[in-house]
CSV table of C-alpha atoms in Angstrom, one decimal:
chain,number,residue,atom,x,y,z
A,286,MET,CA,-110.5,-14.4,-131.9
A,287,ILE,CA,-112.5,-17.7,-133.5
A,288,ASP,CA,-114.1,-20.2,-132.1
A,289,ILE,CA,-112.9,-23.8,-132.3
A,290,LYS,CA,-116.9,-25.3,-132.6
A,291,THR,CA,-117.4,-22.2,-135.7
A,292,PHE,CA,-114.2,-22.7,-137.4
A,293,MET,CA,-114.9,-26.7,-137.7
A,294,LEU,CA,-118.4,-25.2,-138.5
A,295,VAL,CA,-117.2,-22.3,-141.6
A,296,LEU,CA,-114.5,-26.1,-142.9
A,297,ALA,CA,-117.4,-28.6,-143.0
A,298,VAL,CA,-119.4,-25.9,-145.1
A,299,GLY,CA,-116.9,-25.7,-147.2
A,300,ASN,CA,-115.6,-28.8,-147.9
A,301,ILE,CA,-118.6,-30.2,-148.4
A,302,ALA,CA,-119.5,-27.5,-151.0
A,303,PHE,CA,-116.4,-28.2,-152.5
A,304,ALA,CA,-117.4,-31.6,-153.1
A,305,MET,CA,-120.8,-30.7,-154.3
A,306,LEU,CA,-119.5,-28.9,-157.0
A,307,MET,CA,-116.7,-31.2,-158.5
A,308,ALA,CA,-119.7,-33.4,-158.7
A,309,GLY,CA,-121.0,-31.4,-160.9
A,310,TYR,CA,-118.4,-30.8,-162.8
A,311,ALA,CA,-117.7,-33.9,-163.2
A,312,ARG,CA,-120.6,-34.8,-164.5
A,313,SER,CA,-119.9,-32.8,-167.4
A,314,GLY,CA,-118.1,-35.6,-169.0
A,315,ALA,CA,-114.9,-37.4,-168.5
A,316,VAL,CA,-112.8,-36.5,-165.6
A,317,HIS,CA,-109.6,-37.6,-164.3
A,318,PRO,CA,-109.7,-40.3,-161.4
A,319,ALA,CA,-108.1,-38.0,-159.1
A,320,MET,CA,-110.6,-35.5,-159.4
A,321,GLN,CA,-113.2,-38.4,-158.2
A,322,MET,CA,-110.8,-39.5,-155.7
A,323,TRP,CA,-110.6,-35.5,-154.8
A,324,LYS,CA,-114.1,-35.0,-155.1
A,325,TRP,CA,-114.9,-37.6,-151.9
A,326,ALA,CA,-111.6,-36.2,-150.4
A,327,LYS,CA,-113.1,-33.0,-150.3
A,328,LEU,CA,-116.1,-34.8,-149.1
A,329,VAL,CA,-115.2,-37.1,-146.5
A,330,GLN,CA,-113.0,-34.2,-144.6
A,331,GLY,CA,-116.5,-32.3,-145.3
A,332,ILE,CA,-118.0,-35.4,-143.1
A,333,ALA,CA,-115.7,-35.1,-140.2
A,334,ASN,CA,-116.0,-31.1,-139.6
A,335,LEU,CA,-119.4,-31.4,-139.6
A,336,LEU,CA,-119.1,-34.0,-136.6
A,337,ALA,CA,-116.5,-32.7,-135.0
A,338,TYR,CA,-119.4,-30.0,-135.3
A,339,LEU,CA,-121.6,-31.1,-133.2
A,340,GLN,CA,-120.0,-32.8,-130.3
A,341,SER,CA,-120.7,-31.1,-127.1
A,342,ASP,CA,-117.2,-30.3,-125.1
A,343,GLY,CA,-117.9,-33.8,-123.2
A,344,VAL,CA,-118.6,-35.7,-125.4
A,345,ALA,CA,-117.0,-39.4,-124.4
A,346,LEU,CA,-113.6,-40.4,-125.8
A,347,TRP,CA,-114.2,-42.7,-128.6
A,348,MET,CA,-116.9,-40.3,-130.7
A,349,GLY,CA,-114.0,-37.5,-130.6
A,350,VAL,CA,-111.0,-40.7,-131.9
A,351,GLY,CA,-114.4,-41.3,-134.6
A,352,THR,CA,-114.1,-38.2,-135.6
A,353,ALA,CA,-110.2,-37.1,-135.6
A,354,SER,CA,-110.3,-40.9,-138.0
A,355,VAL,CA,-112.5,-40.0,-140.2
A,356,LEU,CA,-110.8,-36.4,-140.8
A,357,VAL,CA,-107.4,-38.4,-141.4
A,358,LEU,CA,-109.2,-40.4,-143.7
A,359,GLY,CA,-110.1,-37.6,-145.4
A,360,ILE,CA,-106.5,-36.0,-145.9
A,361,THR,CA,-104.5,-39.8,-146.7
A,362,LEU,CA,-108.0,-39.3,-149.3
A,363,GLU,CA,-106.3,-36.0,-150.8
A,364,ALA,CA,-102.8,-36.7,-150.2
A,365,ALA,CA,-104.3,-40.2,-152.5
A,366,ALA,CA,-105.5,-37.6,-155.1
A,367,TYR,CA,-102.7,-35.6,-156.0
A,368,CYS,CA,-100.8,-38.2,-155.9
A,369,ALA,CA,-102.2,-40.2,-158.7
A,370,PHE,CA,-103.4,-36.9,-161.0
A,371,PHE,CA,-98.9,-36.2,-160.7
A,372,GLY,CA,-99.1,-40.1,-161.8
A,373,TYR,CA,-96.1,-41.1,-159.1
A,374,GLN,CA,-95.9,-45.1,-158.8
A,375,ARG,CA,-96.1,-47.6,-156.2
A,376,TRP,CA,-97.8,-44.1,-153.6
A,377,ARG,CA,-100.1,-46.6,-152.7
A,378,ARG,CA,-97.9,-49.1,-151.1
A,379,MET,CA,-96.1,-45.8,-148.9
A,380,LEU,CA,-99.4,-43.6,-147.6
A,381,TYR,CA,-102.0,-46.0,-147.3
A,382,PRO,CA,-99.4,-48.4,-144.4
A,383,LEU,CA,-98.6,-45.1,-143.4
A,384,THR,CA,-102.3,-43.5,-142.4
A,385,ALA,CA,-103.2,-47.3,-141.5
A,386,LEU,CA,-99.8,-47.1,-138.3
A,387,CYS,CA,-100.5,-43.9,-137.6
A,388,LEU,CA,-104.5,-44.4,-137.3
A,389,LEU,CA,-103.4,-47.9,-135.3
A,390,LEU,CA,-101.3,-45.9,-132.3
A,391,TYR,CA,-103.9,-43.2,-131.9
A,392,TYR,CA,-106.3,-46.3,-131.2
A,393,LEU,CA,-103.6,-47.8,-128.6
A,394,ALA,CA,-102.7,-44.2,-127.3
A,395,PRO,CA,-106.2,-44.2,-124.6
A,396,LEU,CA,-104.8,-47.5,-124.5
A,397,ALA,CA,-101.7,-46.5,-122.2
A,398,GLY,CA,-103.0,-43.0,-120.9
A,399,ALA,CA,-103.2,-40.4,-123.1
A,400,SER,CA,-105.3,-38.0,-121.8
A,401,ALA,CA,-107.6,-35.8,-124.8
A,402,ARG,CA,-104.4,-33.1,-124.4
A,403,ASP,CA,-103.0,-35.5,-125.7
A,404,LEU,CA,-105.0,-37.0,-128.2
A,405,GLY,CA,-104.9,-33.5,-129.9
A,406,VAL,CA,-101.3,-32.9,-129.9
A,407,MET,CA,-101.3,-36.3,-131.7
A,408,LEU,CA,-104.6,-36.0,-134.4
A,409,SER,CA,-102.4,-32.1,-134.8
A,410,LEU,CA,-98.8,-34.1,-136.3
A,411,MET,CA,-101.0,-36.5,-138.8
A,412,ILE,CA,-102.1,-33.4,-140.3
A,413,ALA,CA,-98.5,-31.6,-140.3
A,414,LEU,CA,-97.5,-34.8,-141.8
A,415,PHE,CA,-100.1,-35.6,-144.5
A,416,SER,CA,-100.4,-32.2,-145.7
A,417,GLY,CA,-96.6,-32.0,-146.0
A,418,ALA,CA,-96.8,-35.4,-148.1
A,419,MET,CA,-98.8,-33.2,-149.8
A,420,ALA,CA,-96.5,-30.0,-150.2
A,421,GLY,CA,-94.3,-32.6,-151.4
A,422,ALA,CA,-96.1,-34.2,-154.0
A,423,LEU,CA,-96.5,-30.7,-155.3
A,424,LEU,CA,-94.1,-28.8,-155.2
A,425,ARG,CA,-92.3,-31.6,-156.1
A,426,PRO,CA,-88.4,-31.7,-155.7
A,427,GLY,CA,-86.0,-32.6,-158.8
A,428,ARG,CA,-88.9,-31.7,-161.1
A,429,PRO,CA,-90.1,-29.1,-162.7
A,430,ALA,CA,-93.4,-27.6,-161.0
A,431,SER,CA,-95.4,-24.7,-162.4
A,432,ALA,CA,-95.9,-21.5,-160.5
A,433,LEU,CA,-100.2,-22.7,-160.2
A,434,GLN,CA,-98.5,-26.2,-158.0
A,435,ARG,CA,-96.0,-24.1,-155.8
A,436,ILE,CA,-98.7,-21.5,-154.2
A,437,ILE,CA,-100.4,-24.9,-153.4
A,438,GLY,CA,-97.8,-26.3,-152.5
A,439,VAL,CA,-96.2,-23.7,-150.5
A,440,ASN,CA,-99.2,-24.1,-148.9
A,441,ASN,CA,-99.6,-27.2,-147.6
A,442,LEU,CA,-96.3,-26.6,-146.5
A,443,VAL,CA,-96.9,-23.3,-144.2
A,444,PHE,CA,-100.1,-25.3,-143.0
A,445,ALA,CA,-97.6,-28.1,-141.9
A,446,ALA,CA,-95.8,-26.1,-140.3
A,447,ALA,CA,-98.8,-24.4,-138.4
A,448,MET,CA,-99.9,-27.5,-137.1
A,449,ALA,CA,-96.8,-28.5,-136.5
A,450,LEU,CA,-96.1,-25.2,-134.3
A,451,ARG,CA,-100.4,-26.3,-132.5
A,452,ALA,CA,-99.1,-29.7,-131.5
A,453,CYS,CA,-95.9,-28.6,-129.9
A,454,PHE,CA,-97.4,-26.1,-127.9
A,455,SER,CA,-100.3,-27.8,-126.7
A,456,HIS,CA,-97.9,-29.7,-125.0
A,457,ALA,CA,-98.0,-29.4,-121.4
A,458,SER,CA,-94.7,-29.7,-120.8
A,459,LEU,CA,-93.3,-26.8,-123.0
A,460,GLY,CA,-95.0,-24.7,-119.9
A,461,VAL,CA,-95.6,-21.5,-123.0
A,462,VAL,CA,-95.7,-18.4,-121.6
A,463,GLY,CA,-96.9,-15.3,-122.9
A,464,GLY,CA,-100.0,-15.7,-124.6
A,465,ALA,CA,-97.6,-17.6,-128.0
A,466,PRO,CA,-101.0,-20.5,-127.8
A,467,GLY,CA,-103.5,-18.2,-128.4
A,468,VAL,CA,-101.2,-17.0,-131.8
A,469,VAL,CA,-100.3,-20.4,-133.2
A,470,GLN,CA,-103.3,-21.2,-132.9
A,471,SER,CA,-104.8,-18.1,-134.7
A,472,ILE,CA,-102.3,-18.6,-137.7
A,473,ALA,CA,-103.2,-22.6,-137.9
A,474,TYR,CA,-107.0,-21.7,-138.6
A,475,ILE,CA,-105.9,-18.4,-141.0
A,476,ALA,CA,-103.7,-21.7,-142.8
A,477,GLY,CA,-106.9,-23.9,-142.1
A,478,TYR,CA,-109.2,-22.0,-143.6
A,479,LEU,CA,-106.4,-21.0,-146.5
A,480,LEU,CA,-106.0,-24.5,-146.9
A,481,MET,CA,-109.0,-25.0,-148.2
A,482,ILE,CA,-110.1,-22.4,-150.1
A,483,VAL,CA,-105.8,-22.7,-152.1
A,484,ASN,CA,-107.2,-25.9,-152.7
A,485,GLY,CA,-110.2,-25.9,-153.4
A,486,PHE,CA,-110.2,-24.4,-156.6
A,487,GLY,CA,-106.4,-24.8,-156.9
A,488,PHE,CA,-107.0,-28.7,-157.5
A,489,LEU,CA,-109.9,-27.8,-160.3
A,490,LEU,CA,-107.6,-24.8,-162.3
A,491,LEU,CA,-104.6,-27.9,-162.3
A,492,CYS,CA,-107.0,-29.8,-164.0
A,493,LYS,CA,-107.8,-26.8,-166.1
A,494,GLU,CA,-103.6,-27.0,-166.5
A,495,LYS,CA,-103.7,-30.1,-167.5
A,496,ASP,CA,-106.4,-30.5,-169.7
A,497,ASP,CA,-105.8,-27.0,-171.5
A,498,ARG,CA,-102.4,-29.0,-172.0
A,499,ALA,CA,-103.5,-31.7,-173.7
A,500,MET,CA,-105.5,-29.3,-176.3
A,501,ALA,CA,-102.0,-27.3,-177.5
A,502,LEU,CA,-100.4,-30.9,-178.1
A,503,LEU,CA,-103.9,-31.5,-179.6
A,504,ALA,CA,-103.6,-29.0,-181.5
A,505,THR,CA,-99.3,-28.6,-182.8
A,506,ILE,CA,-98.9,-32.6,-182.6
A,507,ASP,CA,-99.6,-35.5,-184.9
A,508,SER,CA,-101.2,-38.6,-182.9
A,509,LEU,CA,-98.8,-41.1,-185.0
A,510,THR,CA,-95.2,-39.6,-184.9
A,511,GLY,CA,-95.3,-37.5,-182.0
A,512,LEU,CA,-93.7,-34.7,-184.4
A,513,VAL,CA,-95.2,-31.1,-184.5
A,514,ASN,CA,-97.7,-31.1,-187.0
A,515,ARG,CA,-98.2,-28.6,-190.1
A,516,ARG,CA,-99.6,-25.7,-189.1
A,517,ALA,CA,-97.2,-25.7,-186.1
A,518,PHE,CA,-94.4,-26.8,-188.1
A,519,PHE,CA,-95.0,-23.6,-190.4
A,520,GLU,CA,-95.6,-21.3,-187.1
A,521,ARG,CA,-92.3,-22.1,-185.2
A,522,THR,CA,-90.4,-22.6,-189.0
A,523,GLU,CA,-91.4,-18.8,-189.2
A,524,SER,CA,-89.6,-17.9,-186.0
A,525,ALA,CA,-86.9,-19.4,-186.8
A,526,ARG,CA,-86.7,-17.6,-189.6
A,527,LEU,CA,-87.2,-14.0,-188.6
A,528,LEU,CA,-84.7,-15.1,-185.9
A,529,ALA,CA,-82.2,-16.1,-187.7
A,530,ALA,CA,-82.0,-13.4,-190.2
A,531,ARG,CA,-81.4,-10.5,-186.7
A,532,LEU,CA,-78.6,-12.8,-185.9
A,533,ARG,CA,-77.8,-13.0,-189.2
A,534,SER,CA,-77.5,-17.0,-189.0
A,535,PRO,CA,-78.8,-20.1,-191.8
A,536,VAL,CA,-81.2,-21.1,-192.5
A,537,SER,CA,-81.8,-24.5,-194.3
A,538,LEU,CA,-84.2,-27.0,-195.0
A,539,MET,CA,-85.7,-30.7,-195.6
A,540,MET,CA,-88.1,-32.3,-197.7
A,541,LEU,CA,-88.3,-36.1,-197.0
A,542,ASP,CA,-90.0,-38.9,-198.4
A,543,LEU,CA,-90.9,-42.3,-197.3
A,544,ASP,CA,-89.7,-44.3,-200.4
A,545,HIS,CA,-92.4,-47.0,-202.0
A,546,PHE,CA,-94.4,-46.3,-198.8
A,547,LYS,CA,-97.9,-47.0,-200.9
A,548,SER,CA,-96.4,-49.7,-202.5
A,549,LEU,CA,-96.1,-51.0,-198.3
A,550,ASN,CA,-99.7,-50.6,-197.6
A,551,ASP,CA,-100.9,-52.1,-200.7
A,552,ARG,CA,-98.9,-55.3,-199.2
A,553,PHE,CA,-99.3,-55.3,-196.3
A,554,GLY,CA,-101.9,-52.7,-194.9
A,555,HIS,CA,-102.2,-49.7,-193.7
A,556,ALA,CA,-100.9,-50.9,-189.8
A,557,ALA,CA,-97.7,-51.8,-191.8
A,558,GLY,CA,-97.8,-47.8,-192.7
A,559,ASP,CA,-98.3,-46.2,-189.6
A,560,GLN,CA,-95.5,-48.6,-187.9
A,561,ALA,CA,-92.5,-47.0,-191.0
A,562,LEU,CA,-93.9,-43.4,-190.2
A,563,CYS,CA,-93.2,-44.2,-186.5
A,564,ALA,CA,-90.5,-45.7,-187.2
A,565,PHE,CA,-89.1,-43.2,-189.7
A,566,SER,CA,-90.5,-40.7,-186.8
A,567,ALA,CA,-88.6,-42.4,-184.4
A,568,THR,CA,-85.1,-42.4,-186.1
A,569,ALA,CA,-85.4,-39.0,-187.1
A,570,GLN,CA,-85.9,-37.7,-183.6
A,571,ALA,CA,-82.8,-39.2,-182.1
A,572,SER,CA,-80.5,-37.2,-184.9
A,573,LEU,CA,-81.9,-33.6,-184.1
A,574,ARG,CA,-80.6,-31.5,-181.7
A,575,GLU,CA,-83.1,-29.8,-179.7
A,576,HIS,CA,-83.7,-26.7,-181.3
A,577,ASP,CA,-84.1,-28.7,-185.3
A,578,ILE,CA,-87.9,-28.3,-186.1
A,579,MET,CA,-88.8,-31.4,-187.6
A,580,GLY,CA,-92.8,-31.9,-189.0
A,581,ARG,CA,-95.3,-34.5,-190.9
A,582,LEU,CA,-96.2,-32.0,-193.4
A,583,GLY,CA,-98.9,-35.3,-194.7
A,584,GLY,CA,-98.8,-38.7,-195.1
A,585,GLU,CA,-95.1,-39.8,-196.2
A,586,GLU,CA,-93.9,-36.4,-196.2
A,587,PHE,CA,-92.2,-34.7,-194.1
A,588,ALA,CA,-90.1,-31.3,-193.5
A,589,LEU,CA,-87.4,-30.2,-191.4
A,590,VAL,CA,-86.1,-27.4,-190.7
A,591,MET,CA,-81.9,-27.0,-188.8
A,592,PRO,CA,-81.4,-23.5,-187.6
A,593,GLY,CA,-78.4,-21.8,-187.3
A,594,THR,CA,-76.3,-25.0,-190.3
A,595,CYS,CA,-76.2,-24.0,-194.1
A,596,LEU,CA,-76.5,-26.2,-196.5
A,597,THR,CA,-73.6,-28.4,-196.5
A,598,GLY,CA,-74.0,-29.0,-193.2
A,599,ALA,CA,-77.6,-29.4,-193.9
A,600,LEU,CA,-76.4,-32.1,-196.5
A,601,HIS,CA,-74.3,-34.3,-194.2
A,602,ALA,CA,-77.4,-34.1,-191.8
A,603,ALA,CA,-79.5,-35.5,-194.1
A,604,GLU,CA,-77.1,-38.2,-194.9
A,605,ARG,CA,-76.3,-39.0,-191.8
A,606,LEU,CA,-80.2,-39.4,-191.4
A,607,ARG,CA,-80.7,-41.7,-194.9
A,608,LEU,CA,-78.0,-44.1,-193.8
A,609,ALA,CA,-80.1,-44.8,-190.2
A,610,VAL,CA,-83.0,-45.1,-191.8
A,611,GLN,CA,-81.9,-47.5,-194.1
A,612,ASP,CA,-80.5,-49.1,-191.2
A,613,ALA,CA,-84.0,-49.0,-189.4
A,614,ARG,CA,-86.3,-52.3,-189.4
A,615,LEU,CA,-89.8,-52.7,-189.0
A,616,PRO,CA,-90.4,-55.5,-186.3
A,617,GLY,CA,-92.1,-58.8,-188.6
A,618,LEU,CA,-91.0,-56.8,-192.1
A,619,GLU,CA,-87.5,-57.7,-191.9
A,620,ASP,CA,-87.2,-59.6,-195.0
A,621,ALA,CA,-90.1,-58.1,-196.7
A,622,TYR,CA,-89.6,-54.3,-196.9
A,623,ALA,CA,-86.7,-52.2,-196.3
A,624,MET,CA,-87.6,-48.6,-195.3
A,625,THR,CA,-85.3,-45.9,-197.7
A,626,VAL,CA,-86.4,-42.2,-197.8
A,627,SER,CA,-85.3,-39.8,-200.5
A,628,ILE,CA,-84.0,-36.6,-198.9
A,629,GLY,CA,-83.9,-32.5,-200.4
A,630,VAL,CA,-82.0,-29.6,-198.9
A,631,VAL,CA,-81.8,-26.6,-199.4
A,632,ALA,CA,-80.9,-23.2,-197.8
A,633,ILE,CA,-83.5,-20.8,-197.4
A,634,GLU,CA,-82.1,-17.8,-198.0
A,635,PRO,CA,-83.2,-14.0,-196.6
A,636,GLY,CA,-86.3,-12.4,-196.7
A,637,GLU,CA,-87.9,-16.0,-198.2
A,638,HIS,CA,-90.8,-17.1,-197.7
A,639,ILE,CA,-91.2,-20.5,-196.6
A,640,ASN,CA,-93.4,-21.7,-199.0
A,641,ALA,CA,-90.8,-20.6,-201.9
A,642,ALA,CA,-88.4,-22.7,-199.9
A,643,LEU,CA,-90.1,-25.7,-199.6
A,644,ALA,CA,-90.5,-25.7,-203.2
A,645,ARG,CA,-87.5,-25.6,-204.0
A,646,ALA,CA,-86.7,-27.9,-201.4
A,647,ASP,CA,-89.7,-30.4,-202.9
A,648,HIS,CA,-87.8,-30.3,-206.7
A,649,ALA,CA,-84.7,-31.2,-204.6
A,650,LEU,CA,-86.4,-33.9,-203.4
A,651,TYR,CA,-88.6,-34.5,-207.3
A,652,ALA,CA,-85.0,-35.5,-208.5
A,653,ALA,CA,-83.3,-37.5,-205.9
A,654,LYS,CA,-86.7,-39.6,-206.4
A,655,SER,CA,-86.2,-40.2,-210.4
A,656,ALA,CA,-82.9,-40.6,-209.7
A,657,GLY,CA,-83.4,-44.0,-208.1
A,658,ARG,CA,-84.7,-42.9,-204.2
A,659,ASN,CA,-82.9,-42.5,-201.4
A,660,ARG,CA,-80.5,-39.9,-202.1
A,661,VAL,CA,-80.1,-36.4,-201.0
A,662,GLU,CA,-80.8,-33.9,-203.4
A,663,ALA,CA,-79.2,-30.0,-203.1
A,664,GLY,CA,-82.1,-28.1,-204.4
A,665,GLN,CA,-81.3,-24.6,-206.8
A,666,ALA,CA,-80.5,-21.0,-204.9
A,667,VAL,CA,-82.6,-18.8,-205.6
A,668,GLY,CA,-82.0,-16.9,-209.2
A,669,GLN,CA,-79.7,-19.8,-209.9
A,670,ALA,CA,-80.0,-21.0,-213.2
A,671,VAL,CA,-80.5,-24.7,-213.8
A,672,GLY,CA,-77.9,-26.8,-214.4
A,673,GLN,CA,-75.0,-24.4,-212.5
A,674,PRO,CA,-73.4,-25.8,-209.4
A,675,VAL,CA,-75.1,-25.1,-206.1
A,676,ARG,CA,-73.3,-22.7,-203.7
A,677,GLN,CA,-72.2,-24.4,-200.2
A,678,CYS,CA,-71.5,-23.2,-197.4
A,679,ALA,CA,-67.8,-23.2,-196.5
């Protein structure tokens, strides 16, 4: 079985190496503040491990207490990094006072006659406590967590349990026999080594996972309105259309355009125009179903796909949306600008390309504009002569 001094050296080299790796990564560009905190956490833990390795067996009690304090501070910084990374609120009010209380009890224990073994038990329990806190931050009970988070969280939880068992078996009053303490010590060593490796690479992967999500949002979401952008709209619409074709389910499409948007920009500036776009987007999203697809195609033009909805249902939905937009108000411009929208609605025919359906919806939108704006018009079906009544579903 590996001895404690060699184990401390392994942890010291590993933690300091991870700190240096993170420092080099941080120099490549802007990083999350939690990453800087995590870097210092690994460095402090590595220094504590190195101090523990350098200490001789007959070291003074105060030196052992000092080394343990540095280790606890490093683990606290790591827990703080996870809390900051996941955006938990008011974690400082809990974590830092808890650390201060634990260290205070640890310092007072020798004055109350605690032995070195008792201090070792206290240190194991403190490490178990903070590792359990990190597991809670990662596993996030009641909140969605990625597979990577669960792996790291379970690893922290196993280490917390191993350290708690180590503390129990180290307590002289248990009188354990049969070699169980050595097994528990081995489990604690293995869990500690895995914790260093999994937490080290895991935090880097969590940062990459977060960056990937941010890049995916930038690639698919319109930053001003929060709706999907043109490219993402076409991709999602095509998927919805293919699924509807297999299920023989209707799909309806709307083209929407804010009325007199250019005059709004000319009179009150582009900031007012952006405000109108955001207000329209918020109003529209409040009335949409989860599986509806709404995107900003450019400027003040928007498109909305409603899977599972026939033309009649889409016309009713468009009218509700038109009224909701008409009732919306822009702060500071209540009396100067009344926001309205014109809408063209069509049913996407089986096998029809989305561009062809958009062209028909655009013709209906133009008809709504020509008829006075702030209205809904149904487009002609494929092959239907102009002037014939628009076919609607029952």
